[in-house]
Short mmCIF file of C-alpha atoms in Angstrom, two decimals:
data_model
loop_
_atom_site.label_atom_id
_atom_site.label_comp_id
_atom_site.label_asym_id
_atom_site.label_seq_id
_atom_site.Cartn_x
_atom_site.Cartn_y
_atom_site.Cartn_z
CA MET A 17 24.49 1.14 11.40
CA ILE A 18 25.21 -0.21 14.87
CA LYS A 19 25.11 -4.00 15.16
CA ASP A 20 25.89 -4.37 18.84
CA VAL A 21 24.15 -1.74 20.95
CA LYS A 22 25.61 -3.29 24.08
CA SER A 23 29.15 -2.32 23.06
CA TYR A 24 28.00 1.23 22.36
CA LEU A 25 26.33 1.54 25.74
CA HIS A 26 29.48 0.27 27.44
CA THR A 27 31.45 2.95 25.58
CA VAL A 28 29.30 5.78 26.91
CA GLY A 29 28.66 4.05 30.21
CA SER A 30 31.41 5.82 32.13
CA ARG A 31 29.85 9.16 31.16
CA LEU A 32 26.30 8.11 31.97
CA THR A 33 26.58 6.06 35.16
CA LYS A 34 26.67 9.04 37.51
CA ALA A 35 24.03 10.93 35.59
CA PHE A 36 21.50 8.09 35.92
CA SER A 37 22.25 6.85 39.44
CA MET A 38 19.02 6.80 41.40
CA GLU A 39 18.82 9.01 44.42
CA ALA A 40 16.71 7.89 47.35
CA PHE A 41 13.29 7.01 46.03
CA GLY A 42 11.06 8.15 48.84
CA THR A 43 7.40 8.06 49.81
CA GLU A 44 6.53 11.21 47.86
CA ASP A 45 8.08 9.76 44.70
CA GLN A 46 6.05 6.58 45.11
CA LEU A 47 2.86 8.57 45.62
CA GLU A 48 3.47 10.58 42.44
CA PHE A 49 4.19 7.39 40.50
CA TRP A 50 1.04 5.56 41.64
CA GLU A 51 -1.16 8.67 41.41
CA LEU A 52 -0.19 9.13 37.78
CA SER A 53 -0.87 5.46 37.05
CA ALA A 54 -4.29 5.79 38.71
CA GLU A 55 -5.01 8.87 36.61
CA HIS A 56 -4.22 6.96 33.40
CA VAL A 57 -6.24 3.92 34.52
CA SER A 58 -9.27 6.04 35.35
CA ARG A 59 -9.45 7.44 31.83
CA LYS A 60 -11.39 5.64 29.11
CA GLN A 61 -8.67 6.36 26.56
CA THR A 62 -5.54 4.20 26.67
CA PRO A 63 -2.41 6.30 27.33
CA SER A 64 0.00 6.70 24.40
CA PHE A 65 3.42 5.09 24.56
CA ASN A 66 4.95 8.53 25.18
CA ASP A 67 2.63 8.90 28.21
CA ILE A 68 3.67 5.43 29.40
CA ALA A 69 7.37 6.23 29.01
CA GLU A 70 7.00 9.48 30.97
CA TRP A 71 5.20 7.57 33.74
CA MET A 72 7.93 4.93 33.90
CA ASP A 73 10.57 7.63 33.82
CA LEU A 74 9.49 8.71 37.30
CA LEU A 75 11.24 5.49 38.34
CA TYR A 76 14.26 5.46 36.08
CA LYS A 77 15.18 8.92 34.76
CA ALA A 78 16.50 7.02 31.75
CA PRO A 79 17.27 8.34 28.26
CA VAL A 80 15.53 5.52 26.43
CA HIS A 81 12.41 3.42 26.93
CA PHE A 82 11.57 0.65 24.46
CA VAL A 83 9.47 -2.48 24.11
CA TYR A 84 10.21 -5.81 22.45
CA LYS A 85 7.21 -7.94 21.56
CA LEU A 86 7.33 -11.72 21.13
CA LYS A 87 6.36 -12.65 17.57
CA ASP A 88 6.98 -15.99 15.84
CA GLY A 89 9.54 -16.98 18.43
CA LYS A 90 11.52 -13.73 18.12
CA LEU A 91 11.66 -10.50 20.09
CA VAL A 92 10.62 -7.70 17.72
CA LEU A 93 11.22 -4.01 18.50
CA ASP A 94 7.76 -2.41 18.64
CA PHE A 95 7.91 0.85 20.63
CA ARG A 96 10.74 3.27 21.33
CA HIS A 97 10.93 6.65 23.07
CA VAL A 98 13.99 8.83 23.71
CA ILE A 99 13.94 11.41 26.52
CA THR A 100 16.63 13.86 25.48
CA GLU A 101 16.90 15.75 28.75
CA ASN A 102 17.91 12.55 30.51
CA ILE A 103 20.93 12.09 28.27
CA LEU A 104 22.80 15.10 29.65
CA LYS A 105 23.89 15.52 33.24
CA VAL A 106 21.79 18.57 34.11
CA GLU A 107 20.43 19.27 37.58
CA ILE A 108 16.64 19.57 37.82
CA SER A 109 16.87 23.12 39.10
CA GLU A 110 19.08 24.13 36.17
CA LYS A 111 17.04 22.58 33.36
CA ALA A 112 14.87 25.61 32.70
CA ALA A 113 17.85 27.95 32.29
CA HIS A 114 20.27 25.46 30.77
CA LYS A 115 21.11 25.88 27.10
CA GLN A 116 22.87 23.05 25.31
CA THR A 117 26.36 23.72 24.03
CA PRO A 118 27.23 22.63 20.45
CA GLN A 119 29.17 19.70 21.95
CA GLU A 120 26.16 18.63 24.02
CA LYS A 121 23.86 18.88 21.00
CA GLU A 122 26.22 16.69 18.98
CA TYR A 123 26.39 14.20 21.84
CA VAL A 124 22.60 14.03 22.13
CA LYS A 125 22.28 13.68 18.35
CA GLY A 126 24.79 10.83 18.32
CA PHE A 127 23.07 9.08 21.21
CA GLU A 128 19.64 9.32 19.60
CA TYR A 129 21.02 8.08 16.28
CA GLN A 130 22.56 5.01 17.89
CA LEU A 131 19.39 4.20 19.78
CA GLN A 132 17.38 4.45 16.56
CA ASN A 133 19.34 1.40 15.46
CA LEU A 134 18.56 -1.02 18.23
CA GLU A 135 18.35 -4.56 16.91
CA LYS A 136 14.98 -4.93 15.19
CA LYS A 137 14.70 -8.67 15.91
CA MET A 138 16.37 -10.99 18.43
CA GLU A 139 16.12 -14.66 19.23
CA MET A 140 14.07 -15.48 22.32
CA ASP A 141 15.71 -17.64 25.01
CA GLU A 142 14.27 -19.76 27.82
CA VAL A 143 16.46 -18.15 30.50
CA PHE A 144 14.94 -14.74 29.93
CA GLN A 145 11.44 -16.12 29.67
CA ALA A 146 11.88 -17.81 33.06
CA HIS A 147 13.96 -15.23 34.95
CA GLY A 148 13.89 -11.94 33.03
CA ILE A 149 17.67 -12.06 32.47
CA THR A 150 19.15 -11.79 28.99
CA PRO A 151 22.62 -11.57 27.41
CA HIS A 152 21.16 -9.90 24.33
CA SER A 153 22.64 -6.68 22.98
CA ILE A 154 20.00 -4.40 24.47
CA GLY A 155 22.50 -3.07 26.97
CA GLN A 156 22.41 -2.71 30.74
CA CYS A 157 18.77 -1.79 30.95
CA GLU A 158 16.07 -2.72 33.40
CA HIS A 159 13.85 -5.42 31.84
CA ILE A 160 10.25 -5.86 32.94
CA PRO A 161 8.53 -9.02 31.58
CA LEU A 162 5.06 -8.49 30.09
CA PHE A 163 2.31 -11.15 30.00
CA ASN A 164 -1.10 -11.29 28.34
CA GLY A 165 -4.39 -12.11 30.05
CA ASP A 166 -3.79 -15.86 29.72
CA GLY A 167 -0.48 -15.59 31.52
CA ASP A 168 1.56 -16.15 28.34
CA PHE A 169 4.75 -14.20 27.82
CA TRP A 170 4.03 -11.18 25.55
CA GLY A 171 7.25 -9.12 25.56
CA ILE A 172 9.56 -6.92 27.64
CA TYR A 173 9.66 -3.28 28.67
CA CYS A 174 13.19 -1.86 28.83
CA ALA A 175 14.49 1.37 30.38
CA GLY A 176 18.10 2.42 30.55
CA PRO A 177 20.98 2.25 30.14
CA TYR A 178 22.77 1.81 33.46
CA THR A 179 19.73 2.10 35.64
CA LYS A 180 17.72 -0.21 37.87
CA SER A 181 14.47 -0.21 39.77
CA PRO A 182 14.41 1.53 43.16
CA ASP A 183 14.45 -0.90 46.07
CA GLN A 184 11.00 0.26 47.16
CA ILE A 185 9.53 -0.61 43.75
CA THR A 186 11.28 -3.93 43.09
CA PRO A 187 8.76 -6.03 45.10
CA LYS A 188 5.96 -4.35 43.15
CA LEU A 189 7.38 -4.83 39.64
CA SER A 190 4.84 -7.59 38.94
CA ILE A 191 2.07 -5.00 39.47
CA VAL A 192 3.89 -2.50 37.26
CA GLY A 193 4.30 -5.24 34.63
CA ARG A 194 0.56 -6.02 34.66
CA ILE A 195 -0.31 -2.35 34.21
CA LEU A 196 2.18 -2.02 31.37
CA SER A 197 0.92 -5.22 29.72
CA ASN A 198 -2.71 -4.03 29.80
CA TRP A 199 -1.82 -0.66 28.31
CA LEU A 200 0.53 -1.93 25.59
CA ILE A 201 -1.79 -4.75 24.52
CA SER A 202 -4.67 -2.26 24.42
CA ILE A 203 -2.63 0.09 22.20
CA GLU A 204 -1.94 -2.81 19.82
CA GLU A 205 -5.60 -3.87 19.70
CA GLU A 206 -6.84 -0.30 19.20
CA GLU A 207 -4.46 0.11 16.26
CA ARG A 208 -5.36 -3.26 14.74
CA SER A 209 -9.13 -3.56 15.19
CA PRO A 210 -10.37 -0.50 13.20
CA GLN A 211 -7.75 -1.17 10.57
CA ASN A 212 -8.88 -4.77 10.11
CA GLU A 213 -12.49 -3.65 9.82
CA TYR A 214 -11.65 -1.00 7.25
CA ASP A 215 -9.34 -3.37 5.33
CA ALA A 216 -12.25 -5.80 5.05
CA LYS A 217 -14.38 -3.07 3.44
CA ILE A 218 -11.58 -2.29 1.00
CA LYS A 219 -11.15 -5.95 0.13
CA ASN A 220 -14.84 -6.35 -0.65
CA VAL A 221 -14.79 -3.41 -3.05
CA VAL A 222 -11.47 -3.91 -4.85
CA SER A 223 -11.98 -7.66 -5.21
CA GLU A 224 -14.83 -6.84 -7.61
CA LEU A 225 -12.73 -4.59 -9.84
CA GLY A 226 -11.78 -7.57 -11.99
CA SER A 227 -8.51 -8.28 -13.74
CA GLY A 228 -8.75 -6.56 -17.11
CA LYS A 229 -4.98 -6.58 -17.55
CA LEU A 230 -2.69 -8.88 -19.51
CA ASN A 231 1.04 -9.01 -19.03
CA THR A 232 1.87 -8.48 -22.70
CA GLU A 233 5.62 -8.72 -22.18
CA GLY A 234 5.25 -11.96 -20.23
CA ILE A 235 2.97 -13.57 -22.84
CA ALA A 236 5.26 -12.41 -25.67
CA GLN A 237 8.17 -14.00 -23.78
CA ILE A 238 6.31 -17.34 -23.58
CA LEU A 239 5.50 -17.27 -27.31
CA LEU A 240 9.09 -16.37 -28.17
CA ARG A 241 10.51 -19.16 -26.00
CA TYR A 242 8.17 -21.63 -27.65
CA VAL A 243 9.44 -20.69 -31.13
CA VAL A 244 13.09 -20.64 -30.03
CA HIS A 245 12.86 -24.07 -28.45
CA ALA A 246 10.96 -25.47 -31.45
CA GLN A 247 13.94 -24.33 -33.55
CA ASN A 248 16.39 -26.09 -31.18
CA THR A 249 18.14 -22.74 -30.62
CA GLU A 250 18.72 -20.50 -27.63
CA VAL A 251 18.19 -16.91 -28.80
CA GLY A 252 15.53 -14.63 -30.27
CA CYS A 253 13.54 -11.40 -29.83
CA VAL A 254 10.17 -9.75 -30.56
CA CYS A 255 9.88 -6.16 -31.86
CA THR A 256 7.13 -3.79 -32.97
CA PHE A 257 7.15 -1.22 -35.78
CA GLU A 258 5.82 2.28 -35.20
CA ASP A 259 6.43 5.17 -37.60
CA ASN A 260 10.14 5.13 -38.43
CA ARG A 261 11.17 2.95 -35.50
CA HIS A 262 11.24 -0.61 -34.28
CA SER A 263 11.11 -1.23 -30.53
CA LEU A 264 12.01 -4.29 -28.50
CA ILE A 265 9.18 -5.96 -26.57
CA THR A 266 11.12 -8.91 -25.20
CA SER A 267 14.20 -11.00 -25.89
CA TYR A 268 15.49 -14.43 -24.94
CA GLY A 269 19.11 -15.55 -24.72
CA MET A 270 20.47 -12.14 -25.82
CA ASP A 271 22.91 -10.08 -23.80
CA GLU A 272 21.78 -6.56 -22.90
CA ALA A 273 23.94 -4.77 -25.49
CA THR A 274 22.62 -6.94 -28.34
CA ALA A 275 19.00 -6.54 -27.26
CA GLU A 276 19.36 -2.75 -27.05
CA ARG A 277 20.24 -2.60 -30.77
CA PHE A 278 16.66 -3.61 -31.54
CA ASP A 279 15.44 -0.30 -30.10
CA ALA A 280 16.40 1.76 -33.14
CA THR A 281 15.15 4.51 -35.41
CA GLY A 282 16.08 6.06 -38.76
CA GLU A 283 19.45 5.00 -40.16
CA ASN A 284 20.15 2.92 -37.07
CA ARG A 285 17.30 0.54 -37.84
CA LEU A 286 18.14 -3.11 -38.46
CA TYR A 287 14.90 -3.71 -40.38
CA LYS A 288 12.55 -1.61 -42.50
CA THR A 289 9.28 -2.20 -44.36
CA LYS A 290 8.69 -1.51 -48.04
CA GLY A 291 5.39 -2.23 -49.73
CA GLY A 292 4.33 -4.30 -46.75
CA THR A 293 7.49 -6.45 -46.96
CA LEU A 294 10.00 -6.77 -44.12
CA LEU A 295 13.55 -5.96 -45.32
CA LEU A 296 16.94 -6.14 -43.62
CA THR A 297 18.92 -2.87 -43.83
CA LYS A 298 22.64 -2.67 -44.59
CA ASN A 299 23.18 -1.65 -41.01
CA GLY A 300 21.19 -4.70 -39.92
CA GLU A 301 23.12 -7.05 -42.25
CA ALA A 302 26.42 -5.94 -40.75
CA PHE A 303 25.17 -6.21 -37.20
CA LEU A 304 23.61 -9.66 -37.52
CA LYS A 305 26.67 -10.96 -39.38
CA SER A 306 28.85 -9.77 -36.48
CA LEU A 307 26.89 -12.05 -34.16
CA GLY A 308 28.22 -15.09 -36.06
CA LYS A 309 24.82 -16.71 -36.67
CA GLU A 310 22.32 -16.99 -39.52
CA TRP A 311 18.97 -15.39 -38.69
CA THR A 312 15.35 -15.55 -39.84
CA ALA A 313 12.80 -12.79 -39.23
CA PHE A 314 9.01 -13.21 -39.51
CA ASP A 315 6.69 -10.22 -39.62
CA PHE A 316 3.15 -9.90 -38.30
CA LYS A 317 0.44 -7.29 -38.72
CA GLY A 318 -2.64 -6.59 -36.62
CA GLU A 319 -5.44 -4.03 -36.73
CA GLN A 320 -3.37 -1.33 -35.04
CA ASN A 321 0.19 -2.67 -34.98
CA ALA A 322 2.94 -4.37 -36.94
CA GLY A 323 6.15 -6.06 -35.90
CA PHE A 324 8.48 -9.00 -36.31
CA PHE A 325 10.20 -11.73 -34.32
CA LEU A 326 13.74 -12.83 -35.00
CA VAL A 327 15.20 -16.30 -34.37
CA GLU A 328 18.33 -18.15 -35.36
CA LYS A 329 17.90 -20.10 -38.60
CA THR A 330 18.32 -23.89 -38.33
CA LYS A 331 17.81 -26.98 -40.46
CA ILE A 332 14.15 -27.29 -39.39
CA THR A 333 13.17 -23.62 -39.91
CA GLU A 334 11.63 -24.23 -43.33
CA GLN A 335 9.78 -27.29 -42.03
CA LEU A 336 8.29 -25.31 -39.13
CA GLN A 337 7.34 -22.51 -41.50
CA LYS A 338 5.42 -24.92 -43.74
CA ALA A 339 3.64 -26.28 -40.67
CA GLY A 340 2.36 -22.77 -39.94
CA LEU A 341 4.20 -22.28 -36.60
CA PHE A 342 5.50 -18.80 -37.40
CA GLN A 343 2.26 -17.60 -38.93
CA GLU A 344 0.27 -18.71 -35.88
CA THR A 345 2.79 -17.16 -33.50
CA GLY A 346 2.62 -13.90 -35.46
CA HIS A 347 -1.17 -13.94 -35.29
CA ALA A 348 -1.05 -14.45 -31.51
CA LEU A 349 1.45 -11.59 -31.11
CA SER A 350 -0.59 -9.20 -33.27
CA THR A 351 -3.76 -10.03 -31.30
CA LEU A 352 -1.89 -9.48 -28.04
CA LEU A 353 -0.48 -6.12 -29.11
CA ASP A 354 -3.83 -4.96 -30.50
CA TYR A 355 -5.30 -5.65 -27.09
CA GLN A 356 -2.44 -3.80 -25.42
CA MET A 357 -2.99 -0.70 -27.53
CA LYS A 358 -6.74 -0.69 -26.92
CA ASN A 359 -6.24 -1.29 -23.20
CA THR A 360 -3.66 1.49 -23.01
CA GLY A 361 -6.11 3.98 -24.51
CA PHE A 362 -8.89 2.82 -22.21
CA SER A 363 -6.58 2.95 -19.16
CA GLU A 364 -5.42 6.47 -19.94
CA LYS A 365 -9.01 7.73 -20.24
CA LEU A 366 -10.02 6.05 -16.97
CA MET A 367 -6.98 7.39 -15.10
CA ASP A 368 -7.70 10.87 -16.45
CA SER A 369 -11.19 10.55 -14.96
CA TYR A 370 -9.73 9.40 -11.62
CA TYR A 371 -7.34 12.35 -11.68
CA THR A 372 -10.12 14.85 -12.40
CA MET A 373 -12.09 13.46 -9.45
CA LEU A 374 -9.02 13.72 -7.20
CA ARG A 375 -8.35 17.31 -8.26
CA THR A 376 -11.96 18.19 -7.48
CA MET A 377 -11.38 16.94 -3.93
CA GLU A 378 -8.07 18.84 -3.65
CA LEU A 379 -9.54 22.09 -4.96
CA SER A 380 -12.20 22.04 -2.25
CA ARG A 381 -9.54 22.89 0.38
CA ASP A 382 -7.14 25.84 0.28
CA LYS A 383 -4.30 23.75 1.74
CA THR A 384 -4.47 21.05 -0.94
CA ARG A 385 -5.46 23.30 -3.87
CA HIS A 386 -2.12 22.72 -5.66
CA HIS A 387 -1.10 19.47 -3.99
CA THR A 388 -0.74 16.99 -6.87
CA PRO A 389 0.54 19.47 -9.51
CA ARG A 390 3.11 20.62 -6.95
CA MET A 391 4.10 17.00 -6.27
CA VAL A 392 4.58 16.35 -9.99
CA ALA A 393 6.67 19.51 -10.42
CA PHE A 394 8.92 18.62 -7.45
CA VAL A 395 9.63 15.03 -8.51
CA GLN A 396 10.31 16.06 -12.11
CA ARG A 397 12.93 18.58 -11.01
CA PHE A 398 14.37 16.09 -8.55
CA GLY A 399 14.55 13.44 -11.29
CA LEU A 400 16.51 15.77 -13.57
CA LEU A 401 18.91 16.69 -10.76
CA PHE A 402 19.26 13.07 -9.64
CA GLY A 403 19.98 11.89 -13.19
CA LEU A 404 16.96 9.70 -13.92
CA GLU A 405 16.67 8.40 -17.47
CA ASP A 406 13.72 9.20 -19.75
CA GLU A 407 11.74 6.06 -18.92
CA GLU A 408 12.38 6.53 -15.20
CA MET A 409 11.22 10.14 -15.48
CA ASN A 410 7.97 9.00 -17.09
CA ILE A 411 7.46 6.43 -14.33
CA ILE A 412 8.13 8.80 -11.42
CA THR A 413 5.98 11.53 -13.02
CA GLN A 414 3.03 9.18 -13.35
CA THR A 415 3.56 7.89 -9.81
CA ALA A 416 3.45 11.44 -8.45
CA LYS A 417 0.34 12.22 -10.50
CA LEU A 418 -1.49 9.12 -9.20
CA HIS A 419 -0.03 8.86 -5.68
CA ASP A 420 -3.19 10.06 -3.92
CA ILE A 421 -5.68 8.51 -6.36
CA GLY A 422 -6.76 6.15 -3.57
CA TYR A 423 -8.71 8.98 -1.96
CA VAL A 424 -11.23 8.60 -4.80
CA GLY A 425 -11.81 4.99 -3.72
CA ALA A 426 -11.66 5.81 0.00
CA VAL A 427 -14.52 8.29 -0.28
CA SER A 428 -16.55 5.72 -2.22
CA ILE A 429 -16.08 3.25 0.66
CA GLU A 430 -16.59 5.65 3.58
CA PRO A 431 -17.78 9.17 2.64
CA GLU A 432 -16.56 10.69 5.92
CA LYS A 433 -12.93 9.87 5.09
CA THR A 434 -10.93 13.06 4.47
CA MET A 435 -7.71 13.80 2.64
CA GLY A 436 -4.70 13.64 4.93
CA ALA A 437 -6.49 11.59 7.58
CA GLU A 438 -7.13 8.42 5.57
CA LEU A 439 -4.12 6.09 5.93
CA THR A 440 -5.17 3.24 3.64
CA HIS A 441 -5.45 5.32 0.45
CA PRO A 442 -2.10 3.97 -0.89
CA LEU A 443 -3.53 0.44 -0.86
CA ILE A 444 -6.83 1.52 -2.42
CA GLY A 445 -5.01 3.55 -5.08
CA ALA A 446 -2.77 0.63 -6.03
CA ASN A 447 -5.82 -1.61 -6.38
CA LEU A 448 -7.55 0.96 -8.59
CA ILE A 449 -4.70 1.21 -11.08
CA GLU A 450 -3.03 -2.20 -11.00
CA GLN A 451 -5.81 -3.58 -13.21
CA LEU A 452 -4.95 -1.01 -15.89
CA SER A 453 -2.17 -0.66 -18.43
CA VAL A 454 0.33 1.04 -16.15
CA HIS A 455 3.95 0.22 -15.26
CA HIS A 456 4.26 -2.03 -12.20
CA GLU A 457 6.73 0.42 -10.57
CA VAL A 458 4.02 3.09 -10.69
CA VAL A 459 1.60 0.74 -8.91
CA GLU A 460 4.22 -0.14 -6.28
CA GLY A 461 5.11 3.52 -5.79
CA VAL A 462 1.47 4.45 -5.18
CA LYS A 463 1.15 1.56 -2.72
CA THR A 464 4.30 2.38 -0.72
CA HIS A 465 4.63 6.17 -0.68
CA HIS A 466 3.73 6.28 3.04
CA GLU A 467 6.13 3.51 4.07
CA TRP A 468 9.13 4.43 6.25
CA VAL A 469 12.58 2.92 5.77
CA ASN A 470 12.62 1.95 9.48
CA GLY A 471 9.48 -0.17 9.05
CA ARG A 472 7.12 2.15 10.97
CA GLY A 473 5.16 3.41 7.96
CA SER A 474 1.86 2.29 6.45
CA PRO A 475 0.05 0.33 5.20
CA GLY A 476 2.54 -2.58 5.09
CA ARG A 477 5.27 -1.50 7.56
CA LEU A 478 7.86 -2.28 4.90
CA LYS A 479 11.55 -1.54 5.43
CA THR A 480 14.28 -0.06 3.25
CA GLU A 481 14.97 -2.95 0.91
CA SER A 482 11.27 -3.69 0.38
CA ILE A 483 10.24 -0.15 -0.61
CA PRO A 484 10.59 0.59 -4.36
CA TRP A 485 12.44 3.69 -5.54
CA THR A 486 9.19 5.24 -6.75
CA GLY A 487 7.63 4.98 -3.28
CA LYS A 488 10.75 6.43 -1.62
CA ILE A 489 10.94 9.49 -3.88
CA VAL A 490 7.22 10.29 -3.80
CA GLY A 491 7.11 9.70 -0.03
CA LEU A 492 9.95 12.17 0.53
CA PHE A 493 8.29 14.89 -1.55
CA GLU A 494 4.92 14.21 0.09
CA TYR A 495 6.63 15.48 3.25
CA VAL A 496 8.16 18.46 1.41
CA VAL A 497 4.88 19.46 -0.22
CA GLU A 498 2.87 19.09 3.00
CA PHE A 499 5.45 21.23 4.82
CA VAL A 500 5.12 23.92 2.15
CA GLU A 501 1.31 23.74 2.22
CA SER A 502 1.22 24.06 6.01
CA ASN A 503 3.57 27.05 6.20
CA GLN A 504 3.24 28.94 2.89
CA ASN A 505 1.20 31.76 4.42
CA ASP A 506 3.07 31.94 7.75
CA THR A 507 5.19 35.08 8.03
CA SER A 508 6.52 34.36 11.52
CA LYS A 509 9.84 33.25 9.96
CA THR A 510 11.96 34.52 7.11
CA GLU A 511 12.16 32.60 3.83
CA ASP A 512 15.66 31.40 4.73
CA GLU A 513 14.45 30.19 8.12
CA TRP A 514 11.57 28.20 6.58
CA LEU A 515 13.96 26.64 4.06
CA GLU A 516 16.43 25.77 6.81
CA LEU A 517 13.67 24.23 8.92
CA LEU A 518 12.46 22.13 5.96
CA SER A 519 16.01 20.93 5.18
CA LYS A 520 16.58 20.12 8.85
CA GLY A 521 13.37 18.09 8.92
CA LEU A 522 14.58 16.01 5.97
CA MET A 523 17.97 15.39 7.58
CA GLU A 524 16.40 14.37 10.88
CA ARG A 525 14.24 11.82 9.07
CA ALA A 526 17.11 10.32 7.06
CA ASP A 527 17.30 6.54 7.61
CA VAL A 528 14.16 6.80 9.74
CA GLU A 529 11.43 7.86 7.32
CA PHE A 530 13.42 8.54 4.15
CA ASP A 531 16.27 6.87 2.29
CA MET A 532 19.52 8.69 3.10
CA VAL A 533 20.63 8.43 -0.55
CA LEU A 534 17.88 10.83 -1.65
CA ILE A 535 18.42 13.53 0.99
CA PRO A 536 21.46 15.43 -0.45
CA THR A 537 19.85 15.88 -3.88
CA ALA A 538 16.51 16.86 -2.31
CA ILE A 539 18.19 19.55 -0.18
CA GLN A 540 20.19 20.74 -3.19
CA LEU A 541 16.91 21.14 -5.09
CA LEU A 542 15.30 23.09 -2.23
CA GLN A 543 18.26 25.47 -2.04
CA ALA A 544 18.19 25.99 -5.81
CA LEU A 545 14.45 26.79 -5.74
CA SER A 546 14.46 28.99 -2.58
CA TRP A 547 11.44 29.10 -0.26
CA ASP A 548 9.50 31.36 -2.61
CA GLY A 549 10.21 28.98 -5.47
CA CYS A 550 8.93 26.04 -3.40
CA VAL A 551 5.73 27.90 -2.57
CA ASN A 552 5.04 28.82 -6.20
CA LEU A 553 6.11 25.52 -7.76
CA GLY A 554 3.22 23.68 -9.41
CA VAL A 555 0.73 26.52 -8.88
CA GLU A 556 -1.70 26.29 -11.78
#
């Protein structure tokens, strides 16, 4: 990823300078520029940034237009638009007939990729604020300062590289800057105001959902630490019994390999029960002896569960046992795990109801008739190909199943909201399920499956490192499934052409919308399935 865009622009500068040199900017050019601005101003609707860039390009004929906004003392990249035809040296009269060579296509692709990686944040300096001149690595671009209605510095509009304002426009740049400021600030306010209003509605509803969820692992960890410290030791663990198996809930002071031995079944078990008594197996005797410590295990039994906690035996163990410490800790653990089991059953029933309601919504439209089952089928096959472990497969499957559950809540808040058009459903969905007995990575995946790795997604505008793996995978296959749903009945292309177009779309969005690491396996899966396989996958 480029760290100094300035050095890159200098590298290509010799090839671009002639292409972007301004010819005489005459009266007709000025008239076209101001007429288009008047047309935009006269409309009630604020022009989009693409419209703004095309208007400004009448001045600069530049390959890139971008805006940095001042936020918390830093310049933050907020808008960016690449005009591909300006990258190549092609005469206006030839553009219609010109067809890019493979070398030109590769050059354009490389240029666009580099410009996607402009510095996201830069320090603000007083020199630029006062004079509009900056040494920052945004290259040899024309910089137009932007100010808000109070006259405070708001940001900069940049166009370039290797271009400057025509002499006839330079005295009028303050006017251009005011027009740009009004438009860009309006775009920001239009995006923010409805969202804030809708977010407030969401907050009012989800804030009344209650907690209803206990972190059983966290509470078990606290109880275990209390016992370990009371013993003046540094190691211990808590396990549950179910059928012919004991499973680890939490451990303290154990390395990973040791803790994993407490997830065991059959002959590999360290402990077994006989007549309600907890017994150490031969396998367990050998293993615990190899650890070089003397151990004490205490069992507990609740209404729906049984288990034990293991701690190192010390001189005060018997004293603590007589005082009732272990019995009380066991009672607390059994109560906690009874609650967990009841809450798990309740949560599963409630989520099944949510899912049925979601499927009712999906079945009402031909396009979304197989949406969630198709999503589940795609991520399961991807998980197998990618090498996810069993627990990870369960997590990603549940995330895919629940990823759009927020539409159930969205419709309850505003009935006119429709599937595909409602952008806050990830947040609503996460709030609906985070109160239930569900893995936190499922909740985070539901919340973030519309985030982009470049920070331009929703609802949190998170970037690569802040988006969990569940959100990245489900987000990628949301794109795949929506592409399939939009084109499954279109016969204007062959199956191979549709598959190639889908794969190309994924590659173009790598490191922009999707994590590059996932793309090769996703494309491998698509090729293995074929277009017909993609269309029929998940069809009930």
